[in-house]
């Protein structure tokens, strides 16, 4: 029996489910016998209960059009209680990078030339998808123009919010970069969904949906685009390649098409397949 | 028998100055109207106008805030909300007020003159200290001006009472765009360009014309609105006239006071409140002047407000934090500092600017 090297390593939180569902046979390997949670679609049953596997695993790629045969994935589910992957602590003026032991040992096993694809974090921007505040807008270069008659929030404050979102994923990737010399890639999360109100599964956000409703799509997109742009800049500064959401999965305005969405905030298997195709194209071009 | 016989004591000097307390003097005798706790006030004008809004709010009065801090904006940031009913900053001249209202209601195209400060933040030259933290970009500054004008328009519509404190007659004009600045370009941001920027000292007739225009506009826009003018007793930081700043201060205040008297006499919905006289008249013997003899002490402000509330809003029930006369100097210094920080004019004096 020959040991086949995976084509890439996937380290992911919930957004990795889309890719695994889109291209691999991973579901055949794990059973979720826990109770069904109506807040979530089939893709996320067992996600919060810990029923899903906690350890890195191998999965075969079913999609014959892709240049991948096998991937090794570490899907970090909410129920896994892995804890924070990495954190920066300031001690006596120096930044000390603390790395989760499991992350460290996993990376050591993965050490080599096989690319690591991160789909870590990514739902932070969703915290501002709800209409929680009085109307507002802000200036952003990617979506020029502002709503008339509403106060404008200085981007200094917008960026303070976004910095918090970025910190979580950036520090994790900084830790990966620190421990591993493998080529490193990060996939930006899917954009806000075009019709969130059509989502059959509100995930854990049903209460917020009922209480506040959704921000106008344009404003949801502004938050997302600004977050992605700033995250990309930071990740590229540490040598991490960044993949945007696949254009085919987005409307002309840049929102996530309903047919590519899973619940309120995630991409589905269609989306995951498009991400994988994009990743393959990027690897080929390098 | 003479026409003075039987007139109220407020109309006689001797009787008026007998009271040891300003509260015993009927400064506001002859007022046209009073206010209720439910009246919605808008305040604008020079530094002195800020006190009015603050004191009114402290006593449970309603001060319209057409622009408010958004919850996403941290409270401790230098956002500039709350100083006036909208973020127009100090409106020193009647011409400045007129031009603001003209822009708000669309009679004049919005003026987008923005300048970048040394800290790379942008300011709106027509309200350079209204948003102390400035704006993150030129585009933001322009868009915020649009929102500001929208807020001013809404403010005109929603208010019951417009309180405007007239501050100055001296101003600097942009001769190309034909508009005036609250502060000369170059003092806070921007660059002074001789030829493009010209000094102007408005005369009584010009001030009256601008006041008439403002009154007409407000009345057309809001038939029920009442207008209350006051004149700021605070002196000029500097004068661009070739004469003593003390002479210019008295000339400027006299022009403003005369102009207000002209218009109050002809409009039933317009009145004057004599804060200027409470502070500056010989009755007060100069005791309300802070160190430096330009600003007004906390006690002076409190006295003015006491007279106002006793005369115009007697039913307002809450009292602000009591003024502690024995510690007037400490409180006064703090307030002076606060007032100084709010006055754009201070930037005209290099000695003060570097403090």
Coordinates of C-alpha atoms in Angstrom, one line a residue:
Chain A
X1 CA 0.0 0.0 0.0
X2 CA 1.5 3.3 -1.0
X3 CA 0.9 6.4 1.1
X4 CA -0.6 9.1 -1.0
X5 CA 0.3 12.6 -0.2
X6 CA -2.7 15.0 -0.1
X7 CA -2.8 17.6 -2.7
X8 CA -3.4 20.2 0.0
X9 CA -4.1 20.6 3.6
X10 CA -7.3 22.3 4.6
X11 CA -7.6 24.0 8.0
X12 CA -11.0 25.5 8.4
X13 CA -13.8 26.6 10.7
X14 CA -17.4 26.3 9.4
X15 CA -16.7 27.8 6.0
X16 CA -14.6 24.7 5.2
X17 CA -17.7 22.5 5.2
X18 CA -18.8 24.0 1.8
X19 CA -15.6 22.9 0.2
X20 CA -15.5 19.5 1.7
X21 CA -19.2 19.0 0.7
X22 CA -18.5 20.3 -2.8
X23 CA -15.6 18.1 -3.7
X24 CA -15.0 15.3 -1.3
X25 CA -16.4 12.1 0.2
X26 CA -15.9 13.2 3.8
X27 CA -19.5 12.7 4.7
X28 CA -19.2 9.1 4.0
X29 CA -16.6 8.8 6.8
X30 CA -18.4 10.5 9.6
X31 CA -21.9 9.9 10.9
X32 CA -23.9 12.4 12.9
X33 CA -26.3 10.5 15.0
X34 CA -27.1 13.4 17.2
X35 CA -30.5 15.2 17.3
X36 CA -31.4 17.4 14.3
X37 CA -31.3 21.1 14.9
X38 CA -33.9 22.9 12.8
X39 CA -31.9 26.2 12.9
X40 CA -29.3 24.6 10.6
X41 CA -29.4 22.9 7.3
X42 CA -28.1 19.4 6.7
X43 CA -24.6 20.7 6.2
X44 CA -24.3 21.8 9.8
X45 CA -26.0 19.1 11.7
X46 CA -23.7 18.0 14.4
X47 CA -21.6 21.1 14.1
X48 CA -22.3 22.4 17.6
X49 CA -22.8 19.1 19.3
X50 CA -19.3 17.8 18.9
X51 CA -20.6 14.9 16.8
X52 CA -18.2 15.8 14.0
X53 CA -14.6 14.5 14.0
X54 CA -12.1 16.7 15.9
X55 CA -8.9 15.4 14.4
X56 CA -7.4 16.1 11.0
X57 CA -8.6 13.5 8.5
X58 CA -8.1 12.5 4.9
X59 CA -10.8 12.7 2.3
X60 CA -10.9 11.7 -1.3
X61 CA -11.8 14.2 -4.0
X62 CA -14.8 13.1 -6.0
X63 CA -14.8 15.9 -8.6
X64 CA -12.8 14.4 -11.5
X65 CA -12.4 17.8 -13.2
X66 CA -10.2 19.0 -10.4
X67 CA -6.5 18.2 -10.3
X68 CA -6.8 17.0 -6.7
X69 CA -7.1 13.4 -5.6
X70 CA -6.9 13.7 -1.8
X71 CA -7.0 16.4 0.8
X72 CA -6.1 16.3 4.4
X73 CA -8.5 18.4 6.4
X74 CA -8.7 19.7 9.9
X75 CA -12.2 20.9 10.3
X76 CA -12.5 22.8 13.6
X77 CA -16.1 22.6 14.6
X78 CA -17.8 24.6 17.3
X79 CA -18.4 21.5 19.3
X80 CA -14.7 20.4 19.2
X81 CA -13.6 22.8 21.9
X82 CA -10.2 23.2 20.4
X83 CA -9.9 26.7 21.8
X84 CA -8.2 29.7 20.4
X85 CA -5.7 28.7 17.8
X86 CA -3.2 31.5 18.5
X87 CA -3.0 34.7 20.3
X88 CA -0.6 37.7 20.5
X89 CA 0.2 38.8 24.0
X90 CA 2.1 41.9 24.8
X91 CA 4.6 41.2 27.5
X92 CA 6.9 44.0 28.6
X93 CA 6.4 45.7 25.3
X94 CA 7.2 42.7 23.2
X95 CA 4.5 40.7 21.2
X96 CA 4.6 37.1 22.2
X97 CA 2.8 34.6 19.9
X98 CA 1.1 31.9 21.7
X99 CA 0.1 28.8 19.6
X100 CA -2.4 26.2 20.4
X101 CA -0.7 22.8 21.0
X102 CA -2.9 20.9 18.7
X103 CA -2.3 23.5 15.9
X104 CA 1.4 23.3 16.5
X105 CA 1.5 19.5 16.4
X106 CA -0.7 19.4 13.3
X107 CA 1.5 21.9 11.5
X108 CA 4.5 19.9 12.3
X109 CA 2.9 16.8 10.8
X110 CA 2.0 18.8 7.7
X111 CA 5.4 20.3 7.3
X112 CA 6.7 20.1 3.7
X113 CA 5.8 21.6 0.4
X114 CA 2.1 20.7 0.3
X115 CA 0.0 23.9 0.3
X116 CA -2.1 24.8 3.3
X117 CA -5.5 26.3 2.6
X118 CA -7.1 28.2 5.4
X119 CA -10.8 28.7 5.6
X120 CA -10.6 29.9 9.2
X121 CA -13.0 32.3 10.8
X122 CA -14.9 34.5 8.3
X123 CA -18.3 35.1 9.9
X124 CA -17.2 38.2 11.8
X125 CA -18.8 40.6 9.3
X126 CA -22.1 38.9 9.8
X127 CA -22.4 40.6 13.2
X128 CA -23.1 43.8 11.3
X129 CA -25.6 42.3 8.9
X130 CA -28.5 43.2 11.1
X131 CA -30.3 46.4 11.3
X132 CA -29.4 47.0 14.9
X133 CA -28.6 50.7 14.8
X134 CA -30.2 53.8 13.6
X135 CA -29.6 54.3 9.8
X136 CA -26.0 55.1 8.9
X137 CA -23.5 54.8 6.1
X138 CA -19.8 55.2 5.6
X139 CA -17.4 56.0 2.8
X140 CA -15.6 53.1 1.1
X141 CA -13.6 53.1 -2.1
X142 CA -15.0 49.8 -3.3
X143 CA -18.6 51.0 -3.2
X144 CA -18.6 54.8 -3.9
X145 CA -21.5 57.0 -2.9
X146 CA -23.5 57.1 0.3
X147 CA -27.1 57.0 1.3
X148 CA -28.5 60.5 1.6
X149 CA -30.0 61.8 4.8
X150 CA -28.3 59.4 7.1
X151 CA -25.2 60.1 9.3
X152 CA -21.9 59.1 8.1
X153 CA -19.7 57.1 10.4
X154 CA -16.0 58.0 10.2
X155 CA -14.1 55.1 8.8
X156 CA -11.7 55.4 11.8
X157 CA -14.5 53.8 13.8
X158 CA -15.5 51.3 11.1
X159 CA -11.9 50.2 10.9
X160 CA -11.7 49.8 14.7
X161 CA -14.6 47.3 14.4
X162 CA -13.0 45.6 11.5
X163 CA -9.6 45.4 13.2
X164 CA -11.2 43.2 15.8
X165 CA -12.5 40.9 13.1
X166 CA -9.2 40.7 11.4
X167 CA -7.2 40.1 14.5
X168 CA -8.6 36.7 15.1
X169 CA -7.9 35.2 11.7
X170 CA -4.7 37.1 11.2
X171 CA -3.1 35.9 14.4
X172 CA -4.0 32.3 13.5
X173 CA -2.4 32.6 10.1
X174 CA 0.6 34.4 11.5
X175 CA 1.0 31.4 13.8
X176 CA 0.8 29.0 10.8
X177 CA 3.3 31.1 8.9
X178 CA 5.5 31.1 12.0
X179 CA 5.5 27.3 12.4
X180 CA 5.2 26.1 8.8
X181 CA 7.1 26.9 5.6
X182 CA 4.4 25.3 3.4
X183 CA 2.8 27.6 0.8
X184 CA 0.0 29.3 2.6
X185 CA -3.4 30.4 1.3
X186 CA -6.4 31.9 2.9
X187 CA -9.9 32.0 1.4
X188 CA -12.0 35.0 2.2
X189 CA -15.5 34.3 3.4
X190 CA -18.5 34.4 1.1
X191 CA -20.0 37.8 0.6
X192 CA -23.3 38.7 2.3
X193 CA -26.2 36.7 0.9
X194 CA -28.3 38.4 -1.8
X195 CA -31.7 37.5 -0.1
X196 CA -31.0 36.6 3.5
X197 CA -34.7 36.7 4.2
X198 CA -35.1 33.7 1.9
X199 CA -32.7 31.6 4.0
X200 CA -34.5 28.4 5.3
X201 CA -32.1 28.2 8.2
X202 CA -31.3 31.2 10.3
X203 CA -28.4 29.3 11.9
X204 CA -28.0 30.7 15.4
X205 CA -29.2 34.1 14.4
X206 CA -33.0 33.7 14.3
X207 CA -33.5 35.9 17.3
X208 CA -31.5 38.8 15.7
X209 CA -33.3 38.4 12.4
X210 CA -36.7 38.6 14.1
X211 CA -35.7 41.6 16.3
X212 CA -33.8 43.7 13.8
X213 CA -34.1 42.5 10.3
X214 CA -31.3 43.0 7.8
X215 CA -29.2 46.0 6.9
X216 CA -29.6 47.2 3.3
X217 CA -27.5 44.9 1.0
X218 CA -25.3 47.7 -0.1
X219 CA -24.2 48.5 3.5
X220 CA -23.7 44.8 4.3
X221 CA -21.5 44.6 1.2
X222 CA -19.5 47.6 2.3
X223 CA -18.6 46.1 5.6
X224 CA -17.6 42.9 3.8
X225 CA -15.5 44.5 1.1
X226 CA -13.7 46.7 3.6
X227 CA -13.0 43.8 5.8
X228 CA -11.7 41.7 2.9
X229 CA -9.5 44.4 1.5
X230 CA -7.9 45.1 4.8
X231 CA -7.5 41.4 5.7
X232 CA -6.0 40.7 2.3
X233 CA -3.4 43.4 2.8
X234 CA -2.4 42.1 6.2
X235 CA -2.2 38.5 5.1
X236 CA -0.2 39.3 2.0
X237 CA 2.3 41.1 4.2
X238 CA 3.1 37.8 5.9
X239 CA 3.4 35.9 2.6
X240 CA -0.1 34.4 2.7
X241 CA -1.9 34.2 -0.7
X242 CA -5.5 35.3 -0.6
X243 CA -8.4 33.9 -2.5
X244 CA -11.5 36.0 -3.0
X245 CA -15.0 34.7 -3.3
X246 CA -15.5 33.1 -6.7
X247 CA -17.0 35.6 -9.2
X248 CA -19.4 32.9 -10.4
X249 CA -21.0 32.7 -7.0
X250 CA -21.7 36.3 -6.8
X251 CA -24.4 38.6 -8.3
X252 CA -23.4 41.5 -10.4
X253 CA -23.6 43.7 -7.3
X254 CA -21.2 41.3 -5.5
X255 CA -23.6 39.5 -3.2
X256 CA -23.7 35.8 -2.7
X257 CA -26.2 34.2 -5.0
X258 CA -28.9 32.3 -3.2
X259 CA -28.1 29.1 -5.1
X260 CA -24.6 29.2 -3.6
X261 CA -25.7 29.9 0.0
X262 CA -26.1 27.7 3.0
X263 CA -28.1 29.3 5.7
X264 CA -27.6 32.9 6.5
X265 CA -23.9 33.2 6.3
X266 CA -22.3 30.3 4.6
X267 CA -21.6 29.0 1.1
X268 CA -23.0 25.6 0.1
X269 CA -21.5 22.7 -1.8
X270 CA -21.8 24.6 -5.1
X271 CA -19.9 27.5 -3.6
X272 CA -17.3 25.1 -2.2
X273 CA -16.8 23.6 -5.6
X274 CA -16.2 27.0 -7.1
X275 CA -13.7 27.8 -4.4
X276 CA -11.8 24.6 -5.1
X277 CA -11.7 25.3 -8.8
X278 CA -10.4 28.7 -8.1
X279 CA -7.8 27.3 -5.8
X280 CA -6.7 24.8 -8.4
X281 CA -6.4 27.5 -11.0
X282 CA -4.3 29.6 -8.7
X283 CA -2.0 26.7 -7.9
X284 CA -1.5 25.9 -11.6
X285 CA -0.6 29.5 -12.3
X286 CA 2.2 29.4 -9.6
Chain B
X1 CA -48.4 114.6 34.7
X2 CA -45.7 113.4 32.4
X3 CA -45.5 110.3 30.2
X4 CA -43.0 108.6 32.6
X5 CA -45.4 108.9 35.6
X6 CA -46.7 105.5 36.6
X7 CA -44.3 103.5 34.5
X8 CA -43.1 100.2 35.9
X9 CA -40.0 100.4 38.1
X10 CA -38.0 98.4 35.5
X11 CA -38.1 101.5 33.3
X12 CA -36.3 103.7 35.9
X13 CA -32.6 103.5 36.4
X14 CA -32.5 104.2 40.1
X15 CA -35.1 101.6 41.0
X16 CA -33.5 99.1 38.7
X17 CA -30.1 99.2 40.2
X18 CA -31.3 99.1 43.8
X19 CA -31.4 95.4 43.9
X20 CA -28.2 93.8 45.2
X21 CA -28.8 90.7 43.0
X22 CA -29.1 90.6 39.3
X23 CA -32.1 88.3 39.8
X24 CA -33.9 91.2 41.5
X25 CA -33.5 93.4 38.4
X26 CA -36.1 93.0 35.8
X27 CA -33.7 92.8 32.9
X28 CA -36.2 91.0 30.7
X29 CA -39.0 93.5 31.3
X30 CA -41.0 94.0 28.1
X31 CA -40.5 90.5 26.7
X32 CA -42.9 89.5 24.0
X33 CA -43.2 85.8 24.9
X34 CA -42.3 83.1 27.3
X35 CA -41.6 79.4 26.8
X36 CA -42.8 76.1 28.1
X37 CA -40.9 73.0 29.1
X38 CA -42.3 71.3 26.0
X39 CA -41.0 73.9 23.5
X40 CA -38.2 72.5 21.3
X41 CA -35.2 74.8 21.2
X42 CA -32.5 75.1 18.6
X43 CA -29.4 76.9 19.5
X44 CA -26.8 78.5 17.3
X45 CA -24.3 81.3 17.4
X46 CA -21.1 82.1 19.1
X47 CA -19.5 80.4 22.1
X48 CA -21.9 81.9 24.5
X49 CA -24.8 80.1 22.8
X50 CA -23.4 76.7 23.9
X51 CA -24.1 77.5 27.5
X52 CA -27.7 78.2 26.8
X53 CA -28.3 74.7 25.3
X54 CA -26.3 73.0 28.1
X55 CA -28.2 74.8 30.9
X56 CA -31.5 74.3 29.2
X57 CA -30.9 70.6 28.9
X58 CA -29.8 70.4 32.5
X59 CA -33.0 71.9 33.6
X60 CA -35.1 69.5 31.7
X61 CA -35.7 71.7 28.7
X62 CA -35.8 70.3 25.2
X63 CA -32.9 71.1 22.9
X64 CA -33.2 69.6 19.5
X65 CA -30.3 67.5 18.4
X66 CA -30.6 67.3 14.7
X67 CA -27.3 65.6 14.5
X68 CA -26.6 63.0 17.2
X69 CA -23.8 60.7 18.0
X70 CA -24.4 57.4 16.3
X71 CA -24.0 54.3 18.6
X72 CA -21.1 53.1 16.4
X73 CA -19.2 56.3 17.2
X74 CA -17.5 56.0 20.6
X75 CA -18.8 58.5 23.1
X76 CA -15.3 59.5 24.1
X77 CA -14.2 60.4 20.6
X78 CA -14.0 64.0 19.5
X79 CA -17.1 63.8 17.4
X80 CA -18.5 67.3 18.1
X81 CA -22.1 66.3 18.7
X82 CA -24.1 68.1 21.3
X83 CA -22.4 71.5 21.3
X84 CA -25.1 72.9 19.2
X85 CA -28.3 71.5 17.7
X86 CA -26.3 70.5 14.6
X87 CA -22.6 70.3 13.9
X88 CA -22.3 73.8 12.5
X89 CA -19.8 74.9 15.1
X90 CA -19.7 78.5 16.1
X91 CA -21.7 80.7 13.8
X92 CA -20.3 84.1 14.6
X93 CA -21.8 86.4 12.1
X94 CA -25.4 86.8 10.8
X95 CA -24.0 86.5 7.3
X96 CA -22.5 83.1 8.2
X97 CA -25.9 82.0 9.5
X98 CA -27.6 83.3 6.4
X99 CA -25.3 81.4 4.1
X100 CA -25.7 78.2 6.1
X101 CA -29.5 78.4 5.9
X102 CA -29.3 79.3 2.2
X103 CA -27.3 76.1 1.6
X104 CA -29.5 74.0 3.8
X105 CA -32.7 74.9 1.9
X106 CA -31.1 74.9 -1.5
X107 CA -31.0 78.6 -2.3
X108 CA -27.3 78.4 -2.6
X109 CA -25.2 75.4 -3.9
X110 CA -23.4 73.7 -1.0
X111 CA -19.9 75.0 -0.5
X112 CA -17.4 72.2 -0.4
X113 CA -14.2 73.8 0.8
X114 CA -12.2 71.2 2.6
X115 CA -8.6 71.4 3.8
X116 CA -6.2 68.9 5.2
X117 CA -4.7 69.5 8.6
X118 CA -1.2 68.6 9.6
X119 CA -2.5 65.4 11.2
X120 CA -3.8 64.5 7.7
X121 CA -7.4 64.7 8.8
X122 CA -9.8 66.8 6.7
X123 CA -11.8 69.7 7.9
X124 CA -14.7 71.6 6.5
X125 CA -13.5 75.2 6.2
X126 CA -17.0 76.5 6.9
X127 CA -17.0 74.7 10.3
X128 CA -13.4 73.9 11.0
X129 CA -13.8 72.9 14.6
X130 CA -17.3 71.6 14.6
X131 CA -15.9 68.1 14.2
X132 CA -12.8 68.2 16.3
X133 CA -11.5 64.9 15.1
X134 CA -11.9 66.0 11.5
X135 CA -12.8 63.7 8.6
X136 CA -11.0 60.7 7.3
X137 CA -11.1 61.8 3.7
X138 CA -12.1 64.7 1.4
X139 CA -15.0 62.6 0.2
X140 CA -16.2 62.0 3.7
X141 CA -15.9 65.7 4.6
X142 CA -18.0 66.6 1.5
X143 CA -20.6 63.8 2.2
X144 CA -20.9 64.9 5.8
X145 CA -21.5 68.4 4.7
X146 CA -24.5 67.2 2.7
X147 CA -25.8 65.3 5.7
X148 CA -25.2 68.3 7.9
X149 CA -27.2 70.6 5.6
X150 CA -29.9 67.9 5.5
X151 CA -29.9 68.0 9.3
X152 CA -30.1 71.8 9.4
X153 CA -33.1 71.7 7.1
X154 CA -34.8 69.2 9.3
X155 CA -33.9 71.3 12.3
X156 CA -35.6 74.3 10.9
X157 CA -38.8 72.3 10.3
X158 CA -38.9 70.6 13.7
X159 CA -38.0 73.5 16.1
X160 CA -40.3 75.7 18.1
X161 CA -37.7 78.2 19.1
X162 CA -34.6 79.4 17.4
X163 CA -32.1 80.9 19.8
X164 CA -29.2 82.7 18.0
X165 CA -26.4 84.5 19.8
X166 CA -24.8 87.1 17.6
X167 CA -21.1 87.2 18.1
X168 CA -19.1 89.2 15.6
X169 CA -19.3 91.6 12.7
X170 CA -15.7 91.0 11.5
X171 CA -15.2 88.1 9.1
X172 CA -13.2 86.8 6.2
X173 CA -14.7 86.3 2.8
X174 CA -13.9 84.0 0.0
X175 CA -14.1 86.5 -2.8
X176 CA -14.3 83.8 -5.5
X177 CA -17.2 81.9 -4.0
X178 CA -18.7 84.8 -2.2
X179 CA -19.1 83.2 1.2
X180 CA -17.6 83.9 4.6
X181 CA -15.6 81.8 7.0
X182 CA -16.0 81.4 10.7
X183 CA -12.2 81.5 11.1
X184 CA -9.7 83.0 8.7
X185 CA -8.1 80.4 6.4
X186 CA -4.7 79.4 7.7
X187 CA -5.6 79.7 11.4
X188 CA -6.8 76.1 11.8
X189 CA -6.4 74.7 8.4
X190 CA -6.1 75.8 4.8
X191 CA -4.0 78.6 3.5
X192 CA -4.6 82.3 3.5
X193 CA -4.4 83.6 0.0
X194 CA -4.4 87.4 -0.4
X195 CA -6.9 88.4 -3.1
X196 CA -8.9 85.3 -2.7
X197 CA -9.5 85.9 1.0
X198 CA -10.7 89.4 2.0
X199 CA -11.5 91.0 5.3
X200 CA -15.0 92.4 5.9
X201 CA -16.6 94.2 8.8
X202 CA -20.3 94.2 8.5
X203 CA -22.1 97.5 9.1
X204 CA -25.4 97.9 10.9
X205 CA -27.4 98.1 7.7
X206 CA -25.8 94.9 6.4
X207 CA -26.4 93.1 9.6
X208 CA -30.0 94.3 9.7
X209 CA -30.5 93.1 6.1
X210 CA -29.1 89.7 6.9
X211 CA -31.2 89.4 10.1
X212 CA -34.3 90.3 8.1
X213 CA -33.4 87.6 5.5
X214 CA -32.9 85.0 8.2
X215 CA -36.2 85.9 9.9
X216 CA -38.1 85.7 6.7
X217 CA -36.6 82.4 5.8
X218 CA -37.2 80.8 9.1
X219 CA -40.8 82.1 9.2
X220 CA -41.5 80.9 5.7
X221 CA -40.1 77.5 6.5
X222 CA -41.7 77.2 9.9
X223 CA -44.6 79.5 10.5
X224 CA -44.9 78.8 14.2
X225 CA -41.3 79.2 15.0
X226 CA -40.3 82.0 17.4
X227 CA -36.9 83.5 17.3
X228 CA -34.9 84.7 20.2
X229 CA -31.7 86.8 19.7
X230 CA -29.0 87.4 22.2
X231 CA -25.7 89.2 21.8
X232 CA -22.6 87.6 23.0
X233 CA -20.7 89.7 25.6
X234 CA -17.4 87.8 24.8
X235 CA -14.9 90.2 23.3
X236 CA -12.9 89.8 20.1
X237 CA -9.7 87.8 20.3
X238 CA -8.2 90.0 17.6
X239 CA -9.3 92.6 15.2
X240 CA -8.3 93.1 11.6
X241 CA -9.3 96.7 11.7
X242 CA -6.5 99.2 12.2
X243 CA -7.5 100.1 15.7
X244 CA -7.5 98.7 19.3
X245 CA -9.2 95.4 19.7
X246 CA -11.1 96.9 22.6
X247 CA -12.5 99.6 20.4
X248 CA -13.3 97.0 17.8
X249 CA -15.1 94.8 20.3
X250 CA -17.3 97.7 21.5
X251 CA -18.0 98.7 17.9
X252 CA -18.8 95.2 16.9
X253 CA -21.1 94.6 19.8
X254 CA -22.8 97.9 19.3
X255 CA -23.5 97.2 15.7
X256 CA -25.0 93.8 16.6
X257 CA -27.0 95.2 19.4
X258 CA -28.4 98.0 17.2
X259 CA -29.2 95.6 14.4
X260 CA -31.1 93.3 16.7
X261 CA -33.1 96.2 18.1
X262 CA -34.1 97.1 14.5
X263 CA -35.6 93.8 13.7
X264 CA -37.1 92.9 17.0
X265 CA -39.2 96.0 16.8
X266 CA -40.9 94.9 13.6
X267 CA -41.5 91.2 14.0
X268 CA -43.9 89.8 16.6
X269 CA -42.3 86.4 16.5
X270 CA -38.8 87.8 17.2
X271 CA -37.5 88.8 20.6
X272 CA -34.3 89.7 22.3
X273 CA -33.0 88.4 25.6
X274 CA -30.5 90.8 27.4
X275 CA -27.7 88.5 28.4
X276 CA -25.3 91.0 26.9
X277 CA -26.6 93.7 29.3
X278 CA -26.6 91.4 32.3
X279 CA -22.9 90.8 31.8
X280 CA -21.6 94.1 30.5
X281 CA -23.8 96.8 32.0
X282 CA -22.4 99.1 34.7
X283 CA -24.9 97.5 37.1
X284 CA -22.7 94.3 37.1
X285 CA -19.6 96.3 37.8
X286 CA -17.5 94.0 35.7
X287 CA -17.8 91.1 38.2
X288 CA -18.8 88.6 35.6
X289 CA -15.6 88.9 33.6
X290 CA -13.2 86.0 33.9
X291 CA -9.5 86.4 34.1
X292 CA -8.3 88.0 30.9
X293 CA -11.5 90.2 30.8
X294 CA -12.7 88.7 27.6
X295 CA -14.7 85.6 28.7
X296 CA -17.6 85.3 31.1
X297 CA -17.3 83.5 34.5
X298 CA -19.3 80.5 35.3
X299 CA -21.2 82.7 37.8
X300 CA -21.9 85.1 35.0
X301 CA -23.3 82.4 32.8
X302 CA -25.4 81.0 35.7
X303 CA -26.8 84.4 36.5
X304 CA -27.8 85.0 32.9
X305 CA -29.5 81.6 32.8
X306 CA -31.2 82.2 36.1
X307 CA -32.6 85.5 34.8
X308 CA -33.7 83.7 31.6
X309 CA -35.5 80.8 33.4
X310 CA -37.1 83.1 36.0
X311 CA -38.4 85.3 33.3
X312 CA -39.1 83.1 30.3
X313 CA -39.6 79.6 31.7
X314 CA -40.8 79.9 35.3
X315 CA -42.5 76.5 35.3
X316 CA -39.4 74.6 34.4
X317 CA -38.9 72.5 37.5
X318 CA -35.4 71.1 37.7
X319 CA -32.4 73.0 38.9
X320 CA -29.0 72.5 37.4
X321 CA -26.0 71.6 39.6
X322 CA -25.9 74.5 42.1
X323 CA -23.3 77.1 41.3
X324 CA -20.8 77.2 44.1
X325 CA -19.8 80.8 44.4
X326 CA -17.1 80.2 46.9
X327 CA -15.3 78.1 44.4
X328 CA -16.1 80.2 41.5
X329 CA -12.4 80.6 40.5
X330 CA -11.9 76.9 40.2
X331 CA -15.1 76.2 38.4
X332 CA -14.5 79.3 36.3
X333 CA -11.1 78.2 35.2
X334 CA -12.5 74.9 34.2
X335 CA -15.3 76.5 32.3
X336 CA -13.0 79.0 30.8
X337 CA -10.9 76.2 29.6
X338 CA -13.9 74.6 28.1
X339 CA -15.1 77.7 26.5
X340 CA -11.7 78.5 25.2
X341 CA -11.5 75.1 23.7
X342 CA -14.8 75.7 21.9
X343 CA -14.0 79.1 20.5
X344 CA -12.5 79.1 17.0
X345 CA -11.5 82.6 17.4
X346 CA -8.8 81.7 19.8
X347 CA -6.8 80.5 16.8
X348 CA -6.4 84.0 15.6
X349 CA -4.0 84.8 18.5
X350 CA -0.7 82.9 18.0
X351 CA 0.1 83.3 21.7
X352 CA -3.1 81.6 22.7
X353 CA -2.9 79.0 20.0
X354 CA 0.4 77.7 21.3
X355 CA -0.9 77.2 24.8

